[in-house]
C-alpha cells in the first residue's frame, strides 16, 4: 500500500488526483493542513509520497510550491492533470431559501465568481480547503451554510448538492506533481519511459544569458512546456528559472543538459518522468 501525503481533507481535489494517478493501487492518504506539512511527512518517513498542485489553467502557478519542491530535495516521478469541477452543497435539510453563507478555498471562490455574483444574497467566506469546508459544515451541523467543493466531497460528507458544475470556466484544469525521496524514484517510475523533465537553474546577470540556454535546448530538439521565474531572495535582479521540458530521446535530453550546464550558475534536475 502506498502512503500519499496531500494538502487538504479527504474528498479534496488532491485526494481525487492521488487516486487517479495511482488508479488500481491501494493507497493510504495522509491529510495535511499545509504544503509544508506534506514535505515534513516525506522527510520523516522515506516511504511517503507527496502529491501537490503546481499550476492551474485559471489561477496560474502555485509559486510557493515551486520553492518548497526545490528546498525539499525530493524527486518528481510523475504528474497528474485533473479537470476541476465545483458544486455548491449544503446539509440535507437546507436549501436555497435557508443558505446565507458559502465557504470554500479562496481559489475555488475565485473560480466560481460569476456564479457567486448571480447569488449576491449569499456571503462568500474563505476556508482553508474545499473538502474541509464541507467536512466542517457536516460535523458541526452548520445550518444555513453551504460549501463549494467537488461532488465527490459532497457525497463523502453526506451533503445535498444544490447545483453542480458551477465553475466559470469549464476548461479548468490543475496539474499535480508526484514527488518522493530520490532513493525511491526508480521504484515509482521507469526512467526508460521518461519523456518529460522539470529543472531549475540560475543564470549570471549578463545580457542574453537566458536566450543562449533556450537556443541550445531548441538545437537539441527539446520542447519547453513551462517556464517560471522566481527572484532569488537577497540577490537583487537574480532569478531562479523553473522549466518543464518534453523530449523524444532521453539521450538527446541528457546531451542538452550537459550543454547548458557551463552557461548557468547552478542547475538541478527536479525530476524526470512520464508526461500525463
PDB file of N, CA, C and O in Angstrom, residues 52 79 81 129 141 144 161 169 181 186 224 236 245 273:
ATOM      1  N   UNK A  52       1.265  17.242  -4.906  1.00  0.00           N
ATOM      2  CA  UNK A  52       0.957  18.653  -4.689  1.00  0.00           C
ATOM      3  C   UNK A  52       0.607  19.337  -6.000  1.00  0.00           C
ATOM      4  O   UNK A  52       1.163  19.024  -7.057  1.00  0.00           O
ATOM      5  N   UNK A  79       3.239  13.142 -12.968  1.00  0.00           N
ATOM      6  CA  UNK A  79       2.299  14.259 -12.933  1.00  0.00           C
ATOM      7  C   UNK A  79       0.901  13.736 -13.222  1.00  0.00           C
ATOM      8  O   UNK A  79       0.716  12.683 -13.834  1.00  0.00           O
ATOM      9  N   UNK A  81      -2.957  15.426 -14.415  1.00  0.00           N
ATOM     10  CA  UNK A  81      -3.831  16.559 -14.731  1.00  0.00           C
ATOM     11  C   UNK A  81      -5.250  16.187 -14.357  1.00  0.00           C
ATOM     12  O   UNK A  81      -5.712  15.087 -14.643  1.00  0.00           O
ATOM     13  N   UNK A 129      -9.740  24.901   2.881  1.00  0.00           N
ATOM     14  CA  UNK A 129      -9.815  23.762   1.968  1.00  0.00           C
ATOM     15  C   UNK A 129     -11.245  23.594   1.489  1.00  0.00           C
ATOM     16  O   UNK A 129     -12.197  23.887   2.223  1.00  0.00           O
ATOM     17  N   UNK A 141     -22.877  20.519  11.946  1.00  0.00           N
ATOM     18  CA  UNK A 141     -24.288  20.763  11.605  1.00  0.00           C
ATOM     19  C   UNK A 141     -24.584  22.262  11.484  1.00  0.00           C
ATOM     20  O   UNK A 141     -25.481  22.804  12.155  1.00  0.00           O
ATOM     21  N   UNK A 144     -27.663  26.672   7.287  1.00  0.00           N
ATOM     22  CA  UNK A 144     -27.579  27.972   6.636  1.00  0.00           C
ATOM     23  C   UNK A 144     -26.259  28.206   5.933  1.00  0.00           C
ATOM     24  O   UNK A 144     -26.066  29.240   5.309  1.00  0.00           O
ATOM     25  N   UNK A 161     -26.322  18.307  -2.941  1.00  0.00           N
ATOM     26  CA  UNK A 161     -25.802  19.161  -3.998  1.00  0.00           C
ATOM     27  C   UNK A 161     -26.934  20.046  -4.526  1.00  0.00           C
ATOM     28  O   UNK A 161     -27.925  19.546  -5.061  1.00  0.00           O
ATOM     29  N   UNK A 169     -15.273  28.776 -15.779  1.00  0.00           N
ATOM     30  CA  UNK A 169     -14.617  28.265 -16.976  1.00  0.00           C
ATOM     31  C   UNK A 169     -14.657  26.744 -16.958  1.00  0.00           C
ATOM     32  O   UNK A 169     -14.119  26.114 -16.047  1.00  0.00           O
ATOM     33  N   UNK A 181      11.328  10.653  -2.045  1.00  0.00           N
ATOM     34  CA  UNK A 181      12.763  10.644  -1.784  1.00  0.00           C
ATOM     35  C   UNK A 181      13.495  10.132  -3.031  1.00  0.00           C
ATOM     36  O   UNK A 181      13.015   9.207  -3.698  1.00  0.00           O
ATOM     37  N   UNK A 186      13.310   5.329  -8.671  1.00  0.00           N
ATOM     38  CA  UNK A 186      13.339   4.265  -9.680  1.00  0.00           C
ATOM     39  C   UNK A 186      12.294   3.185  -9.428  1.00  0.00           C
ATOM     40  O   UNK A 186      11.939   2.432 -10.345  1.00  0.00           O
ATOM     41  N   UNK A 224       9.976  23.287 -24.676  1.00  0.00           N
ATOM     42  CA  UNK A 224       9.637  23.907 -23.393  1.00  0.00           C
ATOM     43  C   UNK A 224       8.119  23.981 -23.264  1.00  0.00           C
ATOM     44  O   UNK A 224       7.455  24.568 -24.105  1.00  0.00           O
ATOM     45  N   UNK A 236      19.636  40.943  -5.601  1.00  0.00           N
ATOM     46  CA  UNK A 236      18.845  41.799  -6.481  1.00  0.00           C
ATOM     47  C   UNK A 236      19.033  41.411  -7.951  1.00  0.00           C
ATOM     48  O   UNK A 236      20.153  41.189  -8.408  1.00  0.00           O
ATOM     49  N   UNK A 245      10.360  20.477 -19.533  1.00  0.00           N
ATOM     50  CA  UNK A 245      10.820  20.114 -20.860  1.00  0.00           C
ATOM     51  C   UNK A 245      10.204  18.795 -21.288  1.00  0.00           C
ATOM     52  O   UNK A 245      10.025  17.899 -20.465  1.00  0.00           O
ATOM     53  N   UNK A 273      10.234  12.139 -15.754  1.00  0.00           N
ATOM     54  CA  UNK A 273       9.052  11.332 -15.579  1.00  0.00           C
ATOM     55  C   UNK A 273       8.250  11.248 -16.874  1.00  0.00           C
ATOM     56  O   UNK A 273       8.611  11.847 -17.885  1.00  0.00           O
TER      57      UNK A 273
END
